[in-house]
Short mmCIF file of C-alpha atoms in Angstrom, two decimals:
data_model
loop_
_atom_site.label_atom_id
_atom_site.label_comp_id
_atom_site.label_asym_id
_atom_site.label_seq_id
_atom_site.Cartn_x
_atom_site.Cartn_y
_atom_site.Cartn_z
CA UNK A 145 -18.45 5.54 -28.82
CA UNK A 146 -15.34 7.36 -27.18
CA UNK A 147 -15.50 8.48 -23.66
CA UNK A 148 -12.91 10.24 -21.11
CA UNK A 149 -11.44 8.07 -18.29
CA UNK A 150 -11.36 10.44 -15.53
CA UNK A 151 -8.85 10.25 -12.47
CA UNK A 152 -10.92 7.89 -9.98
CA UNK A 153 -11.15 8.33 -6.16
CA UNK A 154 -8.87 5.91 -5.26
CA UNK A 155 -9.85 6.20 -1.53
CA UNK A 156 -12.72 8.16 0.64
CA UNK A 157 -11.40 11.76 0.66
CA UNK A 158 -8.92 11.34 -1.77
CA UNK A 159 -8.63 14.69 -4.04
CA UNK A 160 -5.87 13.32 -6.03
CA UNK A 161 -3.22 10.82 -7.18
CA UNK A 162 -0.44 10.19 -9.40
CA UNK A 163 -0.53 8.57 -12.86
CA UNK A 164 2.23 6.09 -12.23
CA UNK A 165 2.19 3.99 -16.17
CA UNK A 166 0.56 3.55 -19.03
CA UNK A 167 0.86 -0.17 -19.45
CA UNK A 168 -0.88 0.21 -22.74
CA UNK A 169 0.00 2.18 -25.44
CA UNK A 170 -1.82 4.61 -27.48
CA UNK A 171 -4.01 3.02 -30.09
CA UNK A 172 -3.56 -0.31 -28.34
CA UNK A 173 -6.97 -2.92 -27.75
CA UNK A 174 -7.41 -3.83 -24.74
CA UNK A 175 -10.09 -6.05 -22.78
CA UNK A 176 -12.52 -6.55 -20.00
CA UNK A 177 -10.68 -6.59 -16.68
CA UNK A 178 -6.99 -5.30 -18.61
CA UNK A 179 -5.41 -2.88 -16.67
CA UNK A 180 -5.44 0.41 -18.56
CA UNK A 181 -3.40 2.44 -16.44
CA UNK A 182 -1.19 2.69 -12.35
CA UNK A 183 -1.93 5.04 -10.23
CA UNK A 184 -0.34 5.54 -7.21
CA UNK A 185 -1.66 6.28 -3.81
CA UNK A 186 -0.06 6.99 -0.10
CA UNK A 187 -0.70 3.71 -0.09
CA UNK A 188 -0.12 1.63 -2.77
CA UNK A 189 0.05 1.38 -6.38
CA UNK A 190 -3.33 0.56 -7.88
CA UNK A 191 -4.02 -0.45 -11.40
CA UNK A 192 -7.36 1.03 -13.05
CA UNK A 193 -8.99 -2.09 -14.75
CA UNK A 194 -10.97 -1.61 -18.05
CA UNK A 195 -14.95 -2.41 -17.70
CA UNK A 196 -15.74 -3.41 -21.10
CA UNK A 197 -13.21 -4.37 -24.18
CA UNK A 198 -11.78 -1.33 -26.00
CA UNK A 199 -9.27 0.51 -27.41
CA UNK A 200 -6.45 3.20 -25.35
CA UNK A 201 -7.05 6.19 -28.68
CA UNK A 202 -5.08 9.11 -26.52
CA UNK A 203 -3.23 9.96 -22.85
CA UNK A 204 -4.14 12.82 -22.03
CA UNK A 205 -1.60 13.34 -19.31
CA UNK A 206 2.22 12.18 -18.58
CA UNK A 207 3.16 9.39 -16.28
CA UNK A 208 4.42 10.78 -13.25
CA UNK A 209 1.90 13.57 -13.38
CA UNK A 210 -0.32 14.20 -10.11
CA UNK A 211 -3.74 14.69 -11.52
CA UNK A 212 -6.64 15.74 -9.57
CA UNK A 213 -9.61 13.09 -8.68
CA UNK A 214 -12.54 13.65 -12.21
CA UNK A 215 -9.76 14.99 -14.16
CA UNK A 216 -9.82 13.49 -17.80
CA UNK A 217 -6.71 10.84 -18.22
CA UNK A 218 -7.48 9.38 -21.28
CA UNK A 219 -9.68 9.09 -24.47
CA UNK A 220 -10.91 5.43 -24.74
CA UNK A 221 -12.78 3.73 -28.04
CA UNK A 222 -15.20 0.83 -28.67
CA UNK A 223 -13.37 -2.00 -30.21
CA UNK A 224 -11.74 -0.83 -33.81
CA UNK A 225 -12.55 2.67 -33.21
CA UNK A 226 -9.94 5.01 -35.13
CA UNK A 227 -11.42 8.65 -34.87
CA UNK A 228 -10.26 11.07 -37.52
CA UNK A 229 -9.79 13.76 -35.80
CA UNK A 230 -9.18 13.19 -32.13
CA UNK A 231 -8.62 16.59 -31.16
CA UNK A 232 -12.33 18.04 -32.33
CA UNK A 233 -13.29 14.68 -30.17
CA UNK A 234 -11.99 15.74 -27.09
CA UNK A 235 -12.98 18.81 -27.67
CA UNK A 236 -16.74 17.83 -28.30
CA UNK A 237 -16.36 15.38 -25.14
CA UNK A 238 -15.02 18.78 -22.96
CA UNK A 239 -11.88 18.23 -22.94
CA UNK A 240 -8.26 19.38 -24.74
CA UNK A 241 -5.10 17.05 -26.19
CA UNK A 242 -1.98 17.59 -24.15
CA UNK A 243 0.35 20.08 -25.96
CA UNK A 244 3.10 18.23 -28.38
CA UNK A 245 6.30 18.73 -27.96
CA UNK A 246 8.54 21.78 -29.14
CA UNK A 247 10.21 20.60 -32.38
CA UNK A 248 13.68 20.64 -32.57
CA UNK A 249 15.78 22.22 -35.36
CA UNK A 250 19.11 20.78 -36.39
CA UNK A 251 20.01 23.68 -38.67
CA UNK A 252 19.27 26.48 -36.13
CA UNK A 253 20.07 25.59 -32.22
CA UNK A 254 18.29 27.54 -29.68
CA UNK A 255 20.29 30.23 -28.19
CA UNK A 256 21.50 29.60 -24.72
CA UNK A 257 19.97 31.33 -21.62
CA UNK A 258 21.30 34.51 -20.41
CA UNK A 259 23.32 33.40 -17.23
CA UNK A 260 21.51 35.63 -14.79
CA UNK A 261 18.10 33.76 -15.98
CA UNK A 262 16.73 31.24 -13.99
CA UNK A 263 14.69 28.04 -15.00
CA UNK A 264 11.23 29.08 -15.57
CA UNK A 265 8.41 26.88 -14.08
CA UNK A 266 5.85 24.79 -15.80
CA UNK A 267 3.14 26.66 -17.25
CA UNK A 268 -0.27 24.86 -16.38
CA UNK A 269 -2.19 23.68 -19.59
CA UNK A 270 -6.13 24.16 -20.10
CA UNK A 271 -8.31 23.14 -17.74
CA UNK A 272 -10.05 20.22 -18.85
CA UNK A 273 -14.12 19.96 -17.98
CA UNK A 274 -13.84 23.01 -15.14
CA UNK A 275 -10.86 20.68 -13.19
CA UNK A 276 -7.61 22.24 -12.88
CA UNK A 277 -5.44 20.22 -15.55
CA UNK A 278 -2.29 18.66 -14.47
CA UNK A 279 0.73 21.30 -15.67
CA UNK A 280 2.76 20.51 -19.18
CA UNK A 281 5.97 19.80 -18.83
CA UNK A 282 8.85 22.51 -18.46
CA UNK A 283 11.48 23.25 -21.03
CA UNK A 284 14.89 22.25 -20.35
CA UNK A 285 16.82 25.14 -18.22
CA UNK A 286 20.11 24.98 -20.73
CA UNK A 287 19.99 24.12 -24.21
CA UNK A 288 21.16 19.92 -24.92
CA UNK A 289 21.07 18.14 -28.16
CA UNK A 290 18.53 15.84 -27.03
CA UNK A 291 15.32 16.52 -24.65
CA UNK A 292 15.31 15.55 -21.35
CA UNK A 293 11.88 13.86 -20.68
CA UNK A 294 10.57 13.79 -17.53
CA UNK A 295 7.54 14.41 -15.25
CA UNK A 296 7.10 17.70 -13.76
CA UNK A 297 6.54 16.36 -10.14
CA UNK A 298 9.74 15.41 -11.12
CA UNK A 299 11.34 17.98 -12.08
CA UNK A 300 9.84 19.82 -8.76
CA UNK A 301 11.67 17.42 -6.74
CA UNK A 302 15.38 17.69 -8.66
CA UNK A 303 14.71 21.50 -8.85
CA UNK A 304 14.38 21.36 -4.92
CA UNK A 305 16.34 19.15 -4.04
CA UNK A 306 19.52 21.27 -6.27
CA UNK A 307 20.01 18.69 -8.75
CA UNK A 308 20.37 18.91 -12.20
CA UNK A 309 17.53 16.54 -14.25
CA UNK A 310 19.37 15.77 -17.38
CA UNK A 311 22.19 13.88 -14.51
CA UNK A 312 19.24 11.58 -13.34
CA UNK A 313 19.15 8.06 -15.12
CA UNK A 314 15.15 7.50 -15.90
CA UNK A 315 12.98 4.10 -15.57
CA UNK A 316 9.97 5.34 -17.28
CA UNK A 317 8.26 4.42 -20.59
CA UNK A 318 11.47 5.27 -22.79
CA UNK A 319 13.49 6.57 -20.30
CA UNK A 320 11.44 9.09 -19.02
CA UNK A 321 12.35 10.13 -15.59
CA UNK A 322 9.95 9.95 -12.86
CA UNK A 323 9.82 10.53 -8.79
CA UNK A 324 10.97 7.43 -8.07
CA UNK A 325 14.41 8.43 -10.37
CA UNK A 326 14.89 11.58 -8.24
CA UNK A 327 14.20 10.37 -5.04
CA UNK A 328 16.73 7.67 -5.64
CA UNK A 329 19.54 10.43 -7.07
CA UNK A 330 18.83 12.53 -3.80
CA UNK A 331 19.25 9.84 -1.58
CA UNK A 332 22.41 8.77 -3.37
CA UNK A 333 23.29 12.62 -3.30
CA UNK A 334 23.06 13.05 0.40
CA UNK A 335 25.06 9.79 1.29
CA UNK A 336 28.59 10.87 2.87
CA UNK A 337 31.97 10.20 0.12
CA UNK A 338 33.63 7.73 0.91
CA UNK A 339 37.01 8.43 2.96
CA UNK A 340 39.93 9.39 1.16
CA UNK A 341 42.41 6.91 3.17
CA UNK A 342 42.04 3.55 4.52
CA UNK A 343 42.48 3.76 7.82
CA UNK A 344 39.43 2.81 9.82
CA UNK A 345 37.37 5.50 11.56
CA UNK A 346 37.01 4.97 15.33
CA UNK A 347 33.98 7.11 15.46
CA UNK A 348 31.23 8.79 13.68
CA UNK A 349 31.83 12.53 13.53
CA UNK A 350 28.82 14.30 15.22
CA UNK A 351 26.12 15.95 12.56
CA UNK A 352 27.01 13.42 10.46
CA UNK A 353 23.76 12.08 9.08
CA UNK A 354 21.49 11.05 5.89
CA UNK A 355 18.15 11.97 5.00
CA UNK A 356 15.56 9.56 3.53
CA UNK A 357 12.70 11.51 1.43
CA UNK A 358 9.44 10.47 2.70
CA UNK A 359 7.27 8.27 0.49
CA UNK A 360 3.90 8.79 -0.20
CA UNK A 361 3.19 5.52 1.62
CA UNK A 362 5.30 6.83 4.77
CA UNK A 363 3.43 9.60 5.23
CA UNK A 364 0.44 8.15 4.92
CA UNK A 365 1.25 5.42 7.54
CA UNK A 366 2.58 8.36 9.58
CA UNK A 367 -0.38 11.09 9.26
CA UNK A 368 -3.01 7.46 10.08
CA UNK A 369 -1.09 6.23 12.71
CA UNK A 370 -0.58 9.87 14.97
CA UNK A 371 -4.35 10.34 14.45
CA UNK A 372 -4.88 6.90 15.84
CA UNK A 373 -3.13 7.57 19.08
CA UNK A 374 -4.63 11.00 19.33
CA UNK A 375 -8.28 10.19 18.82
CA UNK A 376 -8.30 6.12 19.30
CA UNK A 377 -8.96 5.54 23.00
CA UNK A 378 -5.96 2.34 23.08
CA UNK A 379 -6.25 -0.82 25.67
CA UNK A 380 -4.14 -3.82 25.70
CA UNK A 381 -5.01 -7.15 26.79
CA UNK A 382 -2.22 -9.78 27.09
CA UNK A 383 -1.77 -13.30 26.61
CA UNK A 384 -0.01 -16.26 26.47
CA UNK A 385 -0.79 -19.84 25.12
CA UNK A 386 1.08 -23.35 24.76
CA UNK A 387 2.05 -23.77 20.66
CA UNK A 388 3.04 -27.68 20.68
CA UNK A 389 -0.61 -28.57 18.97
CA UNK A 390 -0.70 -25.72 17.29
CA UNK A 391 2.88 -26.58 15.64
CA UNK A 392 2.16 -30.56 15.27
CA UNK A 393 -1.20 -29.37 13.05
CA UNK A 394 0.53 -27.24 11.13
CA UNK A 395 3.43 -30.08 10.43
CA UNK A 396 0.47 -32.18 10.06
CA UNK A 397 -0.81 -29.75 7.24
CA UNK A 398 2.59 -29.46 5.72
CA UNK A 399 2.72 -32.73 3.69
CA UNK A 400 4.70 -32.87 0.83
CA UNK A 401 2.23 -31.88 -2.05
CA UNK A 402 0.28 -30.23 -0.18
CA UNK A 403 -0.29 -26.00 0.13
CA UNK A 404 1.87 -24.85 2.52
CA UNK A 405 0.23 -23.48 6.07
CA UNK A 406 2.00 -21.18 7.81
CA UNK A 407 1.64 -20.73 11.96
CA UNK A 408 0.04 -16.84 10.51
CA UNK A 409 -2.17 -18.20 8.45
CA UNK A 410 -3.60 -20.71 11.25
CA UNK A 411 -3.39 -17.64 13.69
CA UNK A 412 -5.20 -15.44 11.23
CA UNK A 413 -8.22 -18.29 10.83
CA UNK A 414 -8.18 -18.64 14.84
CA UNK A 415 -8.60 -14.45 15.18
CA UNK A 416 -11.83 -14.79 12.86
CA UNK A 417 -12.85 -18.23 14.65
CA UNK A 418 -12.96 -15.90 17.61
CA UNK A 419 -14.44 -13.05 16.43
CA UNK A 420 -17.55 -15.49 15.48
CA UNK A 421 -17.40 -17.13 18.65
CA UNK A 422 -17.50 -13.18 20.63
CA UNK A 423 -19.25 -11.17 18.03
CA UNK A 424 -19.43 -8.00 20.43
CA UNK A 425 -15.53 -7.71 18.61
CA UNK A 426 -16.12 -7.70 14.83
CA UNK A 427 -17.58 -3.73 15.24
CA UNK A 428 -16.01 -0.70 14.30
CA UNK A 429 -16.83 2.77 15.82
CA UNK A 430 -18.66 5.59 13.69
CA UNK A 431 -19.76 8.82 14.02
CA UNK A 432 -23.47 7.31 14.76
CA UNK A 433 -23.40 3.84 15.47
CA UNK A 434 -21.21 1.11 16.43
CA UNK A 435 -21.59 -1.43 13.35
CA UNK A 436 -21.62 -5.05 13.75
CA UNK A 437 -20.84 -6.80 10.68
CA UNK A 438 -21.84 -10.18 9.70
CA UNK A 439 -18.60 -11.89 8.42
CA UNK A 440 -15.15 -11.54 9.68
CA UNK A 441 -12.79 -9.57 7.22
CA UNK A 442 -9.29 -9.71 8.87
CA UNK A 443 -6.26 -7.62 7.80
CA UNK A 444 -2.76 -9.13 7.72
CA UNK A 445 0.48 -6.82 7.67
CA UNK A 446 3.00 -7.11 5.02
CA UNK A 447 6.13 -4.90 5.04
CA UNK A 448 6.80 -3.20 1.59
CA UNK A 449 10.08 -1.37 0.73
CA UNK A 450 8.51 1.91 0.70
CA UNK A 451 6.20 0.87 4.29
CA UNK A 452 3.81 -1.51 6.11
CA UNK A 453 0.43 -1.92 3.76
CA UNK A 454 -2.61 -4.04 5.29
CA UNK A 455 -4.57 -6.04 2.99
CA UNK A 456 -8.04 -7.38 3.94
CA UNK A 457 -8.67 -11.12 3.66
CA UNK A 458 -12.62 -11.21 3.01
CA UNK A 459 -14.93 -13.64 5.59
CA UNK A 460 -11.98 -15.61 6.85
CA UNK A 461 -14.66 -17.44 9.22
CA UNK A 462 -16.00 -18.90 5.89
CA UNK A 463 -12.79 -19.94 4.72
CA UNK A 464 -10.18 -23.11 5.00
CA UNK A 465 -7.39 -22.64 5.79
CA UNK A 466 -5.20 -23.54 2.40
CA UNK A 467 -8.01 -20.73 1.20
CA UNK A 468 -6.56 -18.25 3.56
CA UNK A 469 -2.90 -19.30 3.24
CA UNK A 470 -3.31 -19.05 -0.69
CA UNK A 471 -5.24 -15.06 -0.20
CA UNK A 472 -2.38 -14.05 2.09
CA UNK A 473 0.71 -15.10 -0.28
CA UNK A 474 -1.09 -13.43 -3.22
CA UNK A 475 -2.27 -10.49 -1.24
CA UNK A 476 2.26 -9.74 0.51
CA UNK A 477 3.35 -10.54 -3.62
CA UNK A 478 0.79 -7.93 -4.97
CA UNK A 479 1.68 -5.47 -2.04
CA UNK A 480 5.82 -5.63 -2.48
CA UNK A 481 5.06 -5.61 -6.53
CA UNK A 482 3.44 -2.23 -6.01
CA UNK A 483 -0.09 -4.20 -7.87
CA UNK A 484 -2.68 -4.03 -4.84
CA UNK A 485 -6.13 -2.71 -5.23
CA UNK A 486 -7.17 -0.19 -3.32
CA UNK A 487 -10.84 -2.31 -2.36
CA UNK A 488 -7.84 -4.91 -1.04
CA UNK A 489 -6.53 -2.13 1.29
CA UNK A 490 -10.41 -1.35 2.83
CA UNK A 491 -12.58 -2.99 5.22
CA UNK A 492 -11.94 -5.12 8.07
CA UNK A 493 -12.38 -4.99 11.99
CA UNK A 494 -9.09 -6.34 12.87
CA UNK A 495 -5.58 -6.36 11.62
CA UNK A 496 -2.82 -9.10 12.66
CA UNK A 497 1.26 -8.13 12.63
CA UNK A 498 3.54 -10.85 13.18
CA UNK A 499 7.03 -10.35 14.38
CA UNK A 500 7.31 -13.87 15.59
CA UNK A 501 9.74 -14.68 12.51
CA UNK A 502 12.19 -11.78 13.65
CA UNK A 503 12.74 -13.51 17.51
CA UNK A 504 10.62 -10.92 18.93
CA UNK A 505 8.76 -12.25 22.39
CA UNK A 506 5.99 -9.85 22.55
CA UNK A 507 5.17 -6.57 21.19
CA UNK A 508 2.04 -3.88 20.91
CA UNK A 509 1.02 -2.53 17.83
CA UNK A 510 -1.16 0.63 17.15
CA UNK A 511 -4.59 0.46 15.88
CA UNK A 512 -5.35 0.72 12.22
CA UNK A 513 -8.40 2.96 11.72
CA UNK A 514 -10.73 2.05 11.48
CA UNK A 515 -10.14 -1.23 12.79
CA UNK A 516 -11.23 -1.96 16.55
CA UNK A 517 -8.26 -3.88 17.08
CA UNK A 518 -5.18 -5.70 16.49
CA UNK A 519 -3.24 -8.67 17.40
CA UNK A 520 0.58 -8.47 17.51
CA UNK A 521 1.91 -12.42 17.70
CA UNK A 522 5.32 -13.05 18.77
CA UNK A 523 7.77 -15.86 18.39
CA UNK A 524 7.29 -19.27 19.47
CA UNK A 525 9.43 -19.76 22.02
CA UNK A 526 10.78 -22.52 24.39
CA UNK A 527 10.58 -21.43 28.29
CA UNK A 528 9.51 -22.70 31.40
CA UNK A 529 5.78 -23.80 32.14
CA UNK A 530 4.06 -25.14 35.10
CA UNK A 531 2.42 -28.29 34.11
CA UNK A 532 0.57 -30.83 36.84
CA UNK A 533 2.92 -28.36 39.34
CA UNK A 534 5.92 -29.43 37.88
CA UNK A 535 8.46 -26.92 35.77
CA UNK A 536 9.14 -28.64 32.55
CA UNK A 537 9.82 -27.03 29.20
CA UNK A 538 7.26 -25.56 26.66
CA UNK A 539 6.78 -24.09 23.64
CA UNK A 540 4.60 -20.95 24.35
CA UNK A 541 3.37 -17.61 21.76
CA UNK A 542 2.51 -14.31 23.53
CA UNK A 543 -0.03 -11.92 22.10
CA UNK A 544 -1.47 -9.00 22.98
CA UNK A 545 -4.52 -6.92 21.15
CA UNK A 546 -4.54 -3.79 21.01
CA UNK A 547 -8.69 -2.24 21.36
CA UNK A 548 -10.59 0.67 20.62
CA UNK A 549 -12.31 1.23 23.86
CA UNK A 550 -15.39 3.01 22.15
CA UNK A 551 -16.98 -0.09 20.64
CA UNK A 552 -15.48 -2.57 23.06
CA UNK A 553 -15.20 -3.00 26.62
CA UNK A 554 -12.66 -4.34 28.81
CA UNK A 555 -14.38 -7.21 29.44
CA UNK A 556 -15.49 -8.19 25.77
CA UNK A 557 -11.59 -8.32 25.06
CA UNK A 558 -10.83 -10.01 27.81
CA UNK A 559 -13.53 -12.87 27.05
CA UNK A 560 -12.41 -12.69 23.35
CA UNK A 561 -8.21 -13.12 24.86
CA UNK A 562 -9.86 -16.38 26.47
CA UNK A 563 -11.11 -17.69 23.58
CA UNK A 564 -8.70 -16.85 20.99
CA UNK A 565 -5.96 -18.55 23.61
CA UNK A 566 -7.99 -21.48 23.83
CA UNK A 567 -8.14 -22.07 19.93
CA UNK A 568 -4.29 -21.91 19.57
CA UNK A 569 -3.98 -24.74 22.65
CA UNK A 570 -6.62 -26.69 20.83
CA UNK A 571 -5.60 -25.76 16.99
CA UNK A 572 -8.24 -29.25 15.52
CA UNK A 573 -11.40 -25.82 16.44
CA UNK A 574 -9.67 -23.66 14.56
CA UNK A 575 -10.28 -25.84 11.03
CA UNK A 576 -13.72 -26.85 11.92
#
């Protein structure tokens, strides 16, 4: 029996979200666990998996449409279902077929506009089930011999931005442009020409300058990260451990054949070692209560082209440590392909950012709500360390985490520090 896929809610308070591809096409099977279509979040890129096996009969919007969350998408079918007349189904099921396409005429070109006229916007088609229906796309401002296909958030943005959509090179389903195309074009717009003559510029005139068009992901990370600081009460506690064990396990670890370990991953299995060991830490402030959870979820950072996403690594403190090294590389792929989940962006008490591998010595990071904390690591460094009271070289890593002091007091964290430092110096507790 058909039914209407309906825009999900791809996150708590979401009211909508962009149809990013159709990875299957229309009248296509597909089965249990396929992904029928990408949407696209401030956040990531999230691919709607079917439930049951099926067939894709009709798309009932564009992709690069923004389509609000309950609004119809698409008309599935059971297996080998081939409805005669789809529209009178959608119509029975509440909803409408997306308009077709002007035909074209060979014999009889439209007129051109009049040159005072100027391009008209996109009508919005028929609600569909009382939502308000994403909008059909515009007609071309100036007559071409071939239609220029592309989304109207799209079009929006080249309209805005002064550009002129049938210039912008599309990487859509069959060329159709989408916001990624103009964003692109507008950057490459607003980039300075190149200098006439060769001789070499001794300084950069002032107001000389580029702008970047915010992603969806950057102003997410911007719009969670302000309200952290505004209405997350921050404190920092700092520390510093020796890293020779903790370097000899991991070499240890890192036989040939074997997965490979990385000093994260063992840092990442030593934050949820410690969040067993203090369990006042794995909380999270709400409204009514602080909650206490039973397993350790821990979120690791992984910079993306378009921004810094977090996935969660479930119960880490029931995990080994190849488990956690094999989560984390699959979890930073899936996140700079654009094909994370949005469950793999929630949860979580704690978050860990590394900028060890960049030289930096130590660092503090903001809070990611509605973690309690996190733990910036930095590099692993040789310096001078006071052993038996004599100065002889070391190899040390300085942390510091970031808390929420709601849920946790100064001295939980500090006890937590203690513990945490004393699993890095003593790296054989952290696999136990």
């Amino acid at each position: 029996m058909a039914t209407l896929l309906r825009m999900p809610e791809p996150a708590a308070g979401a009211t909508s979200a962009v149809v990013s591809e159709w990875p299957i096409a229309e009248n296509s099977p597909y089965s249990v666990n396929a992904a029928i279509v990408v949407i696209e979040t401030e956040k990531a890129s999230i691919e709607i998996e079917a439930e049951s096996d099926g067939v894709l009969l009709k798309r009932l919007v564009a992709a690069g449409t923004e389509v609000d969350v309950g609004a119809p998408i698409a008309l599935l079918g059971a297996p080998g279902e081939r409805p005669e007349n789809v529209e009178a189904l959608l119509a029975e099921l509440g909803a409408t077929a997306p308009p077709a396409p002007p035909a074209t005429s060979s014999a009889q070109p439209a007129a051109p506009p009049a040159p005072s006229a100027a391009a008209s916007p996109a009508q919005p088609a028929a609600a569909l089930n009382g939502q308000a229906a994403p909008v059909t796309e515009e007609p071309p401002a100036e007559s071409t011999s071939a239609r220029v296909f592309a989304s109207p958030l799209a079009r929006r943005l080249a309209r805005q931005g002064g550009l002129a959509i049938d210039q912008i090179a599309g990487t859509g389903p069959g060329g159709r442009i989408l916001r990624r195309d103009v964003e692109e074009a507008l950057a490459r717009a607003s980039r300075p020409a190149p200098t006439p003559t060769p001789a070499p510029v001794t300084a950069t005139p002032s107001g000389e300058y580029e702008d970047i068009p915010h992603s969806r992901i950057r102003r997410a990370i911007a719009t969670r990260l302000v309200a952290s600081k505004q209405t997350t009460p921050h404190f920092y506690v700092r520390g510093t451990a020796r890293a020779e064990q903790l370097l000899a396990v991991r070499a240890q670890l890192n036989q040939p054949g074997s997965p490979k370990i990385s000093v994260n991953d063992l840092v990442v299995k030593a934050v949820a070692r410690a969040h067993r060991l203090v369990p006042e830490m794995n909380t999270i402030w709400t409204p009514d209560a602080v909650r206490r959870f039973t397993h350790v979820d821990v979120a690791v950072a992984v910079a993306t082209d378009t921004g810094l996403v977090t996935p969660v690594l479930r119960a880490v403190d029931t995990m080994p440590i190849t488990a956690v090294a094999e989560t984390t590389r699959r979890h930073a792929e899936s996140a700079r392909t654009g094909r994370l989940r949005q469950n793999d962006l929630e949860g979580g008490t704690v978050s860990v950012t590394n900028l060890g591998m960049y030289g930096t010595e130590e660092f503090t990071a903001i809070i990611n709500p509605p973690h309690s904390s996190i733990l910036s690591v930095g590099a692993a460094r040789t310096e001078p360390v006071v052993e038996n009271g004599t100065v002889v070289a070391g190899t040390t890593i300085r942390f510091v985490l970031s808390v929420d002091h709601r849920p946790i007091d100064g001295t939980v964290a500090a006890r937590w520090m203690a513990e945490f430092l004393a699993l890095i110096e003593n790296p054989v507790r952290i696999l136990a």
